[in-house]
Each structure stands twice: as structure tokens, then as C-alpha cells.
XYZ file of C-alpha atoms in Angstrom:
664
model
C 57.542 62.680 149.272
C 55.718 59.703 150.772
C 56.395 56.214 151.987
C 55.438 54.900 148.576
C 55.716 51.287 147.675
C 55.227 52.493 144.121
C 58.727 51.781 142.955
C 58.333 54.600 140.477
C 57.174 57.711 142.170
C 59.934 58.278 144.677
C 62.500 57.258 142.361
C 62.043 60.849 141.405
C 59.914 62.324 144.069
C 62.231 61.629 146.980
C 64.921 63.464 145.048
C 63.112 66.578 146.014
C 61.431 65.597 149.261
C 64.391 64.174 151.168
C 66.887 66.768 150.135
C 64.825 69.727 151.202
C 65.139 68.575 154.795
C 68.196 67.896 156.873
C 67.284 64.220 156.531
C 69.612 64.350 153.556
C 72.419 64.346 156.103
C 71.569 60.772 156.985
C 72.264 59.421 153.505
C 75.507 57.480 153.344
C 77.906 59.520 151.143
C 79.256 57.813 148.050
C 81.300 58.841 145.034
C 79.170 59.445 141.984
C 79.948 58.631 138.397
C 77.927 60.060 135.561
C 77.226 58.740 132.109
C 79.178 60.576 129.447
C 77.433 62.765 126.892
C 77.586 61.709 123.235
C 80.711 62.627 121.313
C 80.651 66.109 119.855
C 78.576 67.637 122.655
C 81.262 69.769 124.283
C 80.413 70.710 127.872
C 79.425 74.303 128.545
C 77.612 76.164 131.304
C 73.945 75.280 130.913
C 71.613 78.274 131.070
C 68.372 77.323 132.818
C 65.262 79.458 132.431
C 61.603 79.856 133.331
C 59.283 81.057 130.590
C 57.677 84.281 131.832
C 56.729 87.710 130.533
C 59.325 90.509 130.651
C 59.883 93.016 133.446
C 60.255 96.783 133.062
C 63.718 98.111 133.983
C 65.517 101.372 133.372
C 66.960 99.821 130.187
C 63.588 98.704 128.801
C 61.892 95.303 128.828
C 64.209 92.652 130.239
C 64.028 88.877 130.346
C 66.839 86.629 131.546
C 70.121 88.065 130.347
C 68.639 90.114 127.512
C 66.952 93.452 126.860
C 64.058 92.500 124.563
C 62.377 95.888 124.211
C 64.229 99.180 123.915
C 63.322 102.339 125.854
C 62.100 103.785 122.540
C 59.086 101.519 122.875
C 57.919 103.470 125.912
C 56.311 106.090 123.689
C 55.581 109.090 125.883
C 57.436 107.745 128.897
C 59.898 110.072 130.561
C 62.696 108.106 132.177
C 64.857 109.726 134.832
C 68.203 108.784 136.287
C 68.470 105.342 137.809
C 70.744 103.799 140.378
C 71.644 100.248 141.248
C 72.569 98.421 144.430
C 74.128 95.012 144.850
C 72.006 93.617 147.643
C 73.802 90.296 147.994
C 76.778 88.332 146.750
C 76.858 85.070 148.647
C 77.622 81.361 148.353
C 74.971 79.189 150.014
C 76.632 76.021 151.247
C 75.753 74.686 154.710
C 73.115 77.335 155.128
C 70.167 75.681 156.854
C 69.327 78.015 159.699
C 71.962 80.480 158.470
C 70.404 82.872 155.957
C 72.205 85.782 154.364
C 71.566 88.950 156.396
C 72.453 92.533 155.446
C 71.326 96.079 156.138
C 69.587 97.896 153.310
C 69.481 101.681 152.956
C 67.483 103.482 150.245
C 69.532 104.829 147.322
C 70.188 108.514 146.803
C 68.271 108.761 143.505
C 64.547 109.413 143.213
C 62.573 106.341 142.217
C 59.023 105.084 141.778
C 59.883 101.638 140.432
C 62.153 98.783 141.538
C 63.351 95.878 139.373
C 65.388 93.082 140.926
C 67.764 90.654 139.238
C 68.751 87.268 140.673
C 71.725 85.532 139.043
C 72.896 82.096 140.203
C 75.682 79.698 139.194
C 76.154 76.194 140.570
C 77.920 72.951 139.717
C 78.140 69.513 141.272
C 75.485 67.288 142.796
C 72.638 69.007 144.601
C 68.888 69.017 145.035
C 66.473 71.834 144.352
C 66.053 74.184 147.302
C 63.318 76.598 148.346
C 64.432 80.199 148.959
C 62.609 83.149 150.536
C 63.621 86.803 150.602
C 62.437 89.102 153.386
C 62.562 92.798 154.132
C 62.378 92.656 157.894
C 59.640 90.192 158.801
C 57.840 90.603 155.479
C 58.318 88.020 152.739
C 58.813 89.773 149.399
C 59.824 86.899 147.104
C 59.661 83.112 147.111
C 61.750 81.213 144.568
C 63.566 77.893 144.215
C 66.879 76.621 142.882
C 67.512 74.500 139.816
C 69.364 71.216 140.278
C 72.945 71.673 139.034
C 75.076 69.267 137.035
C 78.789 68.503 137.005
C 81.445 70.917 135.751
C 81.042 73.448 134.228
C 77.600 73.526 135.858
C 74.490 75.643 135.333
C 73.389 79.248 135.607
C 70.114 81.144 135.614
C 68.990 84.757 135.724
C 65.536 85.929 136.731
C 64.014 89.419 136.883
C 61.350 90.355 139.417
C 59.256 93.543 139.554
C 59.404 94.687 143.192
C 57.469 97.959 142.851
C 54.586 96.533 144.915
C 56.862 96.923 147.954
C 57.772 100.543 147.189
C 56.958 101.754 150.723
C 59.440 99.220 152.143
C 62.207 100.173 149.708
C 61.860 103.814 150.788
C 62.955 102.929 154.347
C 65.951 101.217 155.925
C 65.418 97.465 156.196
C 67.057 94.275 157.337
C 67.367 92.134 154.207
C 67.244 88.372 154.789
C 67.658 85.798 152.020
C 66.975 82.295 153.310
C 68.204 79.478 151.036
C 68.875 76.361 153.067
C 71.493 74.082 151.524
C 73.788 71.198 152.487
C 77.255 70.673 151.028
C 79.302 67.603 151.881
C 81.175 64.811 150.117
C 77.982 63.622 148.455
C 75.985 66.804 147.854
C 78.704 69.018 146.412
C 76.766 71.858 144.781
C 76.864 75.306 146.343
C 74.567 78.045 145.037
C 76.551 81.195 144.274
C 74.052 84.042 144.180
C 74.163 87.690 143.162
C 71.126 89.863 143.842
C 70.905 93.391 142.475
C 68.142 96.012 142.559
C 67.644 98.807 140.040
C 65.787 101.892 141.265
C 64.381 104.269 138.656
C 61.528 106.648 137.871
C 59.228 106.617 134.912
C 56.035 108.491 134.152
C 53.209 106.057 133.454
C 50.097 106.643 131.329
C 47.735 104.397 133.343
C 46.750 102.591 130.150
C 47.533 99.413 132.071
C 45.100 100.330 134.886
C 47.689 99.415 137.513
C 47.177 100.254 141.167
C 49.381 102.572 143.188
C 51.628 100.656 145.615
C 50.215 100.250 149.116
C 50.857 102.971 151.696
C 51.642 100.433 154.412
C 52.558 96.727 154.489
C 52.320 94.631 157.658
C 53.665 91.108 158.227
C 51.709 87.978 159.047
C 54.748 85.899 159.879
C 56.782 84.339 162.678
C 58.663 87.645 163.143
C 62.166 86.242 163.533
C 64.165 88.956 161.756
C 65.369 90.262 165.120
C 67.197 86.935 165.479
C 68.553 87.116 161.912
C 66.286 84.248 160.876
C 63.640 83.690 158.240
C 60.100 84.406 159.393
C 58.047 81.686 157.683
C 55.591 79.565 159.637
C 55.880 75.764 159.419
C 52.367 74.327 159.329
C 51.144 72.246 160.987
C 53.263 72.873 164.034
C 53.474 76.631 164.378
C 50.574 78.762 165.526
C 50.381 80.815 162.337
C 48.746 83.819 164.002
C 49.687 87.434 164.704
C 48.000 90.391 166.382
C 47.907 93.603 164.340
C 46.454 97.066 164.873
C 45.165 98.531 161.638
C 45.312 102.264 160.892
C 41.856 103.764 161.422
C 42.087 105.683 158.147
C 42.427 102.524 156.004
C 40.177 102.695 152.945
C 41.217 99.383 151.386
C 43.152 96.340 152.588
C 44.349 93.177 150.849
C 46.012 90.165 152.452
C 48.264 87.923 150.401
C 49.057 84.331 151.342
C 52.180 82.461 150.287
C 51.837 78.717 150.964
C 54.141 75.987 149.661
C 53.903 72.267 150.384
C 57.179 70.549 151.263
C 58.332 67.061 152.235
C 55.186 64.862 152.551
C 53.088 67.707 151.117
C 55.227 68.610 148.094
C 53.083 66.535 145.737
C 49.691 67.041 147.364
C 48.036 67.127 143.919
C 48.823 63.385 143.563
C 47.266 62.380 146.926
C 44.235 60.103 147.079
C 40.914 60.453 148.958
C 40.678 58.891 152.404
C 38.235 56.270 151.128
C 40.897 54.927 148.751
C 43.990 55.267 150.948
C 43.688 51.851 152.709
C 44.142 50.019 149.409
C 46.645 52.525 147.968
C 49.569 51.336 150.055
C 52.233 53.984 150.479
C 50.111 56.830 149.128
C 48.998 59.795 151.193
C 45.332 60.386 151.887
C 43.471 63.593 152.777
C 42.754 63.949 149.034
C 44.307 66.173 146.359
C 42.360 69.124 147.756
C 44.330 71.760 149.652
C 42.913 75.055 150.848
C 44.808 77.864 152.534
C 42.619 80.017 154.763
C 42.708 83.467 156.258
C 40.939 83.929 159.583
C 40.241 87.260 161.264
C 39.494 86.962 164.969
C 38.836 83.260 164.453
C 36.368 83.655 161.571
C 37.158 82.603 157.999
C 37.617 85.754 155.904
C 38.914 84.334 152.631
C 40.315 81.292 150.837
C 43.386 80.650 148.693
C 43.962 77.601 146.511
C 47.678 77.095 145.813
C 49.193 76.353 142.426
C 50.645 72.781 142.217
C 54.242 73.851 141.601
C 56.557 71.064 140.415
C 60.066 71.984 141.468
C 63.169 71.210 139.422
C 63.798 67.841 141.067
C 60.133 66.915 141.222
C 58.530 63.765 139.764
C 61.461 63.204 137.365
C 64.501 65.542 137.269
C 65.063 65.459 133.460
C 61.654 67.113 133.024
C 63.063 70.438 134.187
C 66.407 70.955 132.479
C 67.112 73.532 131.182
C 63.503 74.807 131.011
C 62.033 74.699 134.525
C 58.377 74.319 135.401
C 55.720 76.983 135.774
C 56.364 79.205 138.844
C 59.526 77.287 139.822
C 61.582 80.520 139.907
C 58.734 82.803 140.996
C 55.985 81.405 143.212
C 52.879 83.587 143.004
C 50.791 84.557 146.012
C 47.017 84.695 146.421
C 45.208 87.986 147.126
C 42.236 88.247 149.499
C 40.451 91.602 149.747
C 39.523 92.230 153.394
C 37.976 95.673 152.852
C 34.559 94.424 154.096
C 36.228 93.835 157.481
C 37.560 97.370 157.922
C 34.508 98.488 159.920
C 35.529 96.309 162.857
C 39.318 96.061 162.499
C 39.869 99.839 162.176
C 38.658 100.401 165.741
C 42.093 101.218 167.168
C 42.561 97.814 168.827
C 44.579 94.741 167.933
C 42.943 91.920 165.997
C 44.109 88.364 165.320
C 45.050 87.301 161.787
C 45.621 83.569 161.286
C 46.648 81.255 158.448
C 45.675 77.601 158.003
C 45.888 74.822 155.428
C 43.318 72.019 155.318
C 42.635 68.922 153.254
C 39.697 66.532 153.050
C 37.250 66.731 155.999
C 39.041 69.905 157.145
C 41.977 67.808 158.348
C 45.345 69.350 158.974
C 47.716 68.486 156.118
C 50.642 66.147 156.361
C 54.053 67.590 157.207
C 54.529 70.318 156.103
C 53.663 73.731 154.574
C 55.806 76.878 154.536
C 53.482 79.879 154.995
C 53.520 83.637 155.411
C 51.096 86.452 154.740
C 51.059 90.229 154.650
C 48.562 93.059 154.720
C 48.622 95.738 152.007
C 46.885 98.905 153.231
C 45.803 102.012 151.322
C 44.895 104.960 153.545
C 42.288 107.644 152.869
C 43.633 110.954 151.578
C 41.431 113.048 153.862
C 42.731 114.116 157.265
C 41.344 112.522 160.436
C 39.254 110.049 158.428
C 38.098 106.961 160.329
C 36.597 103.969 158.557
C 33.540 102.637 160.369
C 30.934 99.953 159.841
C 29.269 96.884 161.286
C 30.713 93.379 161.354
C 30.547 91.711 157.947
C 28.178 88.887 157.107
C 30.056 85.752 156.060
C 28.426 82.932 154.085
C 30.588 79.912 153.247
C 29.653 76.603 151.664
C 30.308 73.348 153.547
C 33.516 71.481 152.783
C 32.210 68.282 151.189
C 34.582 66.276 149.013
C 32.915 63.917 146.556
C 35.043 60.814 146.122
C 34.730 57.295 144.765
C 36.867 54.426 143.556
C 39.091 51.783 145.064
C 40.530 48.374 144.315
C 42.982 45.766 145.505
C 46.388 46.736 146.817
C 48.077 45.380 143.690
C 45.948 47.592 141.479
C 44.408 48.844 139.432
C 42.971 51.391 141.868
C 40.938 53.969 139.957
C 39.593 56.927 141.933
C 37.696 60.172 141.437
C 37.543 63.243 143.654
C 35.886 66.635 143.260
C 34.850 69.610 145.356
C 33.315 73.070 144.981
C 33.794 75.905 147.477
C 32.173 79.340 147.825
C 32.477 82.223 150.265
C 30.715 85.591 150.332
C 31.613 88.452 152.692
C 29.463 91.617 152.739
C 29.325 94.783 154.813
C 28.381 98.440 154.707
C 31.188 100.867 155.456
C 31.708 104.573 155.776
C 35.038 105.230 154.042
C 36.387 108.769 153.661
C 32.918 110.098 154.449
C 31.091 107.914 151.882
C 28.844 105.008 152.841
C 28.909 102.037 150.457
C 28.289 98.315 150.369
C 31.445 96.238 149.988
C 31.486 92.601 148.947
C 34.067 89.844 148.517
C 33.087 86.705 146.566
C 35.138 83.587 145.864
C 34.287 80.390 144.000
C 36.575 77.384 143.526
C 36.254 73.904 142.056
C 38.485 70.860 141.643
C 38.269 67.605 139.732
C 41.112 65.145 140.235
C 40.864 61.631 138.804
C 43.585 59.021 138.918
C 44.573 55.398 138.653
C 47.262 53.431 140.501
C 48.581 50.311 138.790
C 51.548 47.934 138.623
C 51.520 47.117 142.309
C 51.506 50.794 143.240
C 54.528 51.675 141.122
C 52.630 53.572 138.421
C 50.201 56.447 138.706
C 48.064 58.494 136.353
C 46.490 61.819 137.409
C 44.208 64.136 135.437
C 43.190 67.243 137.368
C 41.766 70.709 136.938
C 41.762 73.413 139.609
C 39.841 76.572 138.753
C 38.294 79.538 140.504
C 37.620 83.244 140.642
C 37.568 86.053 143.203
C 35.738 89.387 142.917
C 35.742 92.536 145.052
C 32.958 95.090 144.554
C 32.030 98.480 145.951
C 28.446 99.667 145.416
C 28.029 96.625 143.102
C 30.882 97.805 140.840
C 33.870 95.485 140.537
C 37.263 96.958 141.412
C 39.223 93.683 141.466
C 38.826 90.306 139.734
C 41.062 87.298 139.314
C 40.129 84.073 137.544
C 42.307 81.021 137.007
C 42.489 77.511 135.580
C 45.292 75.122 136.524
C 45.219 71.894 134.445
C 47.536 69.110 135.623
C 47.974 65.763 133.817
C 50.671 63.286 134.838
C 51.505 59.690 133.980
C 54.401 57.921 135.654
C 55.516 54.357 134.955
C 58.520 52.525 136.308
C 60.318 49.264 135.817
C 63.416 47.432 136.988
C 65.652 46.457 134.084
C 68.905 44.548 134.581
C 69.398 45.748 138.165
C 68.623 49.322 137.197
C 65.708 51.664 137.601
C 63.903 53.141 134.622
C 61.136 55.673 135.072
C 59.113 57.249 132.273
C 57.097 60.389 132.947
C 54.717 62.537 130.932
C 53.667 65.848 132.462
C 51.242 68.369 130.994
C 50.675 71.433 133.144
C 49.209 74.849 132.465
C 48.188 78.142 133.997
C 45.455 80.434 132.708
C 45.127 83.701 134.625
C 42.853 86.702 134.130
C 43.374 89.749 136.381
C 41.448 93.042 136.191
C 41.158 96.106 138.386
C 43.321 97.318 141.248
C 45.736 94.672 142.499
C 48.280 94.507 145.297
C 50.877 92.848 143.039
C 52.151 93.530 139.572
C 50.886 90.869 137.169
C 53.001 92.240 134.317
C 50.698 94.634 132.480
C 52.430 97.738 133.868
C 55.614 96.775 132.007
C 53.726 97.559 128.793
C 51.810 100.577 130.101
C 53.512 103.148 127.885
C 53.526 100.843 124.879
C 49.764 100.350 124.899
C 47.814 102.336 122.315
C 44.497 101.926 124.172
C 43.485 101.497 127.790
C 42.973 97.993 129.183
C 41.355 96.750 132.394
C 44.030 94.233 133.287
C 46.011 91.280 131.962
C 45.512 87.787 130.569
C 48.040 84.956 130.734
C 47.744 81.567 129.036
C 50.549 79.018 129.159
C 50.848 75.260 128.688
C 53.895 73.066 129.170
C 54.285 69.486 127.901
C 57.285 67.452 128.996
C 58.400 63.833 128.604
C 61.338 62.270 130.392
C 63.046 58.948 130.981
C 65.243 58.551 134.047
C 67.826 55.794 134.558
C 69.743 54.795 137.678
C 71.762 51.693 138.480
C 71.129 49.671 141.622
C 73.891 51.443 143.572
C 72.930 54.952 142.482
C 76.364 55.449 140.879
C 75.245 55.933 137.296
C 72.423 58.341 136.654
C 71.216 59.725 133.348
C 68.096 60.584 131.455
C 66.414 61.732 128.278
C 63.961 64.587 127.985
C 61.918 66.688 125.626
C 59.683 69.615 126.548
C 57.570 72.239 124.807
C 55.914 75.331 126.280
C 53.674 77.963 124.756
C 53.142 81.270 126.547
C 50.812 84.155 125.690
C 50.458 87.358 127.703
C 48.467 90.470 126.940
C 45.744 92.884 127.907
C 42.125 92.446 128.951
C 39.556 94.747 127.374
C 37.299 97.164 129.229
C 34.224 94.919 128.902
C 33.348 91.745 130.827
C 35.935 92.488 133.499
C 34.566 89.841 135.886
C 34.544 86.945 133.442
C 37.197 84.312 132.899
C 38.675 85.069 129.500
C 41.993 83.536 128.633
C 42.645 84.999 125.175
C 44.874 88.087 125.562
C 43.955 91.149 123.490
C 46.056 92.904 122.573
C 48.793 90.274 122.545
C 51.852 91.863 124.173
C 54.261 88.976 124.585
C 54.411 85.373 123.437
C 56.981 82.617 123.444
C 56.970 79.187 121.828
C 59.977 77.201 123.014
C 60.968 73.569 122.578
C 63.844 71.826 124.334
C 65.397 68.508 123.301
C 67.921 67.195 125.789
C 69.773 70.270 127.013
C 69.215 72.430 123.936
C 66.579 74.900 122.783
C 65.717 73.774 119.264
C 62.785 76.187 118.854
C 62.427 79.621 120.435
C 59.939 81.984 118.795
C 59.414 85.215 120.745
C 57.029 88.083 120.016
C 57.267 91.403 121.878
C 54.713 94.129 121.211
C 56.341 97.107 119.434
C 59.774 95.480 119.405
C 61.824 93.730 116.724
C 63.499 91.332 119.172
C 64.227 87.820 117.862
C 65.381 84.906 120.006
C 68.234 82.687 118.846
C 67.607 78.959 119.366
C 70.644 76.791 119.925
C 72.202 74.405 117.448
C 69.947 71.431 116.856
C 71.009 68.174 118.448
C 69.450 64.766 117.890
C 70.425 63.767 121.410
C 67.820 63.927 124.178
C 70.568 63.036 126.654
C 70.831 64.869 129.970
C 73.046 64.066 132.929
C 74.215 65.012 136.409
C 71.328 64.452 138.837
C 71.294 63.903 142.548
C 70.654 60.212 143.217
C 67.745 58.422 144.820
C 69.156 57.452 148.247
C 67.873 53.881 148.033
C 65.848 52.907 144.965
C 64.889 49.599 146.554
C 63.205 51.429 149.438
C 61.538 54.315 147.668
C 59.393 56.065 150.258
C 60.348 58.679 152.835
C 59.098 56.513 155.686
C 60.828 53.354 154.468
C 64.005 55.322 153.884
C 63.936 56.493 157.484
C 63.568 52.902 158.641
C 67.027 52.200 157.213
C 68.692 55.045 159.100
C 70.443 54.062 162.301
C 68.717 55.415 165.449
C 71.621 57.742 166.174
C 71.850 59.236 162.714
C 68.068 59.449 162.449
C 67.904 61.323 165.738
C 70.660 63.702 164.698
C 68.939 64.372 161.392
C 65.565 65.027 162.998
C 67.134 67.265 165.634
C 68.913 69.229 162.933
C 65.715 69.522 160.935
C 63.753 70.716 163.958
C 66.369 73.326 164.787
C 66.197 74.976 161.379
C 62.452 75.470 161.298
């Protein structure tokens, strides 16, 4: 993460930040010993999981390793023959710069839906790793790995609806799965991955109001598939721009942005405003505000505020085992409707599409962000149709962060930061012979208050990110998304008898309302044929509370922890009224889960599935909160990334940086 003098925050944060770069190569290898679990807790493969709503497959509703809703629940659905392909079976070991590459050919069966299953097993010592799947130059899934433990290790299974990319699955593709990993005498965990896709057809009722998949998808990426490489931009550094020629018959276009902070930017939500940074020694400035931007021909066309994902080694590793954080296995993208721009970009010429990330005062972020984008295009049905119109009018509010606070370097250093952003894009277009006014509106706000104490070792953050985006045609909404992302964290640390102890409390949620025609599946189509009445979209409300203690001796040889976590999850429909209003109470309720984990065991797991009698089976109750088998902090006495680098010999530091540069 950062060069933090706060003895606490790296103690966990660097676990994630250092390992995701080749800088991990510079750590002196050492044999690790782990604390033993209490007597009676026989070791077994630990099944990790992310709480999420089910996916529709040819077998019914699936989640993890289980079918939780039978095909009988489809009602009037007419399922046809399905077929399955194993897309990948691969062990990711020393795989930085060496992704898995294979040729994909469409299956012989007819299909209008695609469901993908990722199954992973791992054991040993390893950090979490970011992974991206591409079809050609187009990113189609971004996920991350759980941190394994010692023998017999961990496993996880995750389902992903891939129907949004139907046009790509219908053609031959180069499949690239990029999961960079390092295996040596210290970091011993390989990730053994199996990826399968199920292709099937099913007749839908449209009760879920889902959109048809796009006719054409174009990449906004580095375009390195020809070299058998991943195509993500590294920002800042890369010029995240491409030139594209849009089809002149386009009647709607949406651009999605996938942006993930890594290394110094992995915990951007804990950064402080520039006015406070001088006294907050070791903390990053530029504020806890991050904004991804889409530019068309150099003009801002839309904004995207990322979700503050906490990966499975982030803040404190025991927080995430076996139940990982929100979006850890499935990082969502942001949609920006660019239909108001079609009048000028459907002229038969190339136009420039660019991606950026900014912080306070429109500064470039720290190093670094992994970014891609893509354009989803729906063409007019009429022959020889050309979309025309004048350049859109763009109104955007100034970027003014309100911040206050400060204190002495030893603390306390209280601070406050807030910002509101708005953009409005309007134009008149002639689409398929009809002239209408098109409009794209976005509104965002952030409050992020914190306090740094104990000489910089402890930090408290209370934040809320919220916003909404609306696309209208002739003043009628055809797309809306509203969200709230609460984030509360307290982290305290202490040195006890030559050992490190860190205590963390994390409360994080995601409320999401989506109505209208979307580029992605947000889950409502899985229930389409189960619904008794039509809905306008979906509503998701989830909150996760986790507490963890992390222990490490002065040499990093003995590592253990205690943890307890609880997550509630509700998913359902959105009614036909008030479709452009944030409403986070699903009706009807289609899926819910209430799960509590103590140590490594699920002690509560209540699941409801609409029109299904599925019941989850929690594991045997254990009084122990004990968890074990984490990758160590490289040097707990020098907790920050920068200070860690100062201890690396010039030769090894140069080799590590050269390796890191070569894999980007």
C-alpha cells in the first residue's frame, strides 16, 4: 500500500500491495511455521465463497457448487439441449507476463445464453492476485484469488452469467486468462484453475425487462492479444486511448469502464486530503476521491466512481476467510450511455475514446490503476439507416473537494472530505428515421471522514459513496442505476512481546438499483420465468460486518489470527413505478442469504430462493475463532512500501523493478 509509519496499516495492507507486484521477488525467502489449530479441528479443504445471487444455467439456478432452484421453477420456460466446453485447465505459478492462451470455437449446439464456472484449488503460502479474462482484446471478466492456507488448502467455485457477450461467443476467439503469480521457496501457492462454459437456449418471458445482448462489442484496451498478452492499460503510464470507427446504423451505444486500484492505489478510500497529508506522515494524499472518466475526442462524456473493493489479503487477512468481501470474486463495471454522441461519432470516421482516473484537484492518481473499457452497440433494424445529429451539449460541475482537519504528526489527526459531481449530456438525434432528444445525467457525492491516532499506527474511516445515472429518450427513462457504498473501518495496532497484533473492524455495504435496458446482466434475468408479474429491473442490498485480530512474531515465522464475520444479502425486483428513484428494498424478494462465519466455519446460513425449497446446511458450530496460514508481512518493523524498498539492495531492487515493468 503506502509508505506508512502507521505500524498497523501495512501490517496487513502490504500483504496485498507488495505481493501483487514483482517486488515480492525481493523479499528474502524464509521457512514459515504456522500456529496449530485447536485440538479436534481436523484439517480439511476450506471452501471459500462470495455471497452473491444465483446464476441461470441449463440445470436451473446455481450458486457455488450447488443447484438451488430446479428447472421446474422456470414455469413456462422451454429449455433446449445444452453443451459444455472446458475453456481452461491450468496451474498458475510463475505467470506474470505469461497468461493462459487458447483458441475458442463456438459449440455445435444452438444457444442464446452462456453461464461460466470458475473452480480453483490452492494450498501453501500466497497472496491474493488480480485476474482478468479476455476474448481477444476485450475484457469479459475481472476477478481475484483468495489467499490459500497450508495443506490441504482452499477451494472456491464461482458462476458468472456471460450472456452479455453473446455476439463474441458466436465467433472464434483468442481466449486469454491473465492471473499473474509468483511461486518460489517462500510463496509456495499455485492457483490450479478450471474454467468451463455452458451454452444453452431458453425461451424468456421478458418479465425481467432484460435487454437483448449487444450486436457489436468493441475494445477500449491496449490491444495486446496478438502478442498473447493481456490488454489492460496501466494508469498513469499508458496512454489509455484508442481510435474506433462506429457503425453508422448504431441506434444505441454504452461504454463500460473497469478500473481497479493496485499497489499504492489499492486502498484509495483510506487516503487523506492534500491539506492534511503533511502531518499524516506515511499516508497518501490526493484524497479518498477517485473518478474514472470517459473522454470522446478529448471531451468528458461520462463519469464512473469505482467500488472500494477490499481484496482477500486487504487490511487484515483474517477478515476474508472463508467468506470473501463484496465483489472480490466478481468486480462490477460502470455503464455510461453515449447515445447522445452518436450524431457525431456515426459519421464514418474514426474517433478517439480515452480513459482517465483523477483524484483531488484533478491530479493523476498514485501508481497504479488497471483499466479497460468496451463499447456495446445496438444497430437499427432498418436497412441503410444512418444515425445523424449535432454535437451534444455537455455541462459538468467543477471538481471542488471540500476538506478540513489536521493535527500534529503524532496524532490525533481528524479530517473531513466531501465532494459532489454532476454531468449532463444532451443532443437531438435522428435514429432509424425518428428524431428525438437524448439525455445522459449523472450525479455523485462522497463524504469521507477519518482520524489518525497512535503516532500514525491507527486509523478510523467512515465513508459513503453514492450516485445515480439516468438515460432518457424524449424525456422517458430507458436506463437508470443508483447506488450507495457505505464503508466504515477502524484499525488499531500494538507491539506485544516482540510480536505484532492488529485489530480491525470493517463494515462495508452495497445498495444497487438498476432499471431499464442494461448492457450487463444484473441478475434479474435468472428469475425471469419465475416471476409472476413484470418488473422494471432489480434491487440489491447487502451489508457485511467483519472483525479480525492478526498476530505475527517479530521474524514473521508465526502467523495466526481470529475472525468473525456476518453478511446479509437481499436481491429482488423493482416495480414498474418510480423507475428513476433510488429504492433499495427489493419487491418481490427473489433471493436472500444471512450468513455468519466464526473462524473458518459457517455457523449460520439462512437462504431463501423464490419458488424453491432449497435449504443451506451450516457447518458444525465451533467456539474457536482461530484461522491460520497467511502470507507474512515482509518486515513488520518497516511497514510501508517505500520503507520496505529502502531495505532492498540496489541490485535486487533494480531486478524487481525491471521485472515489474516488463509485465505491465
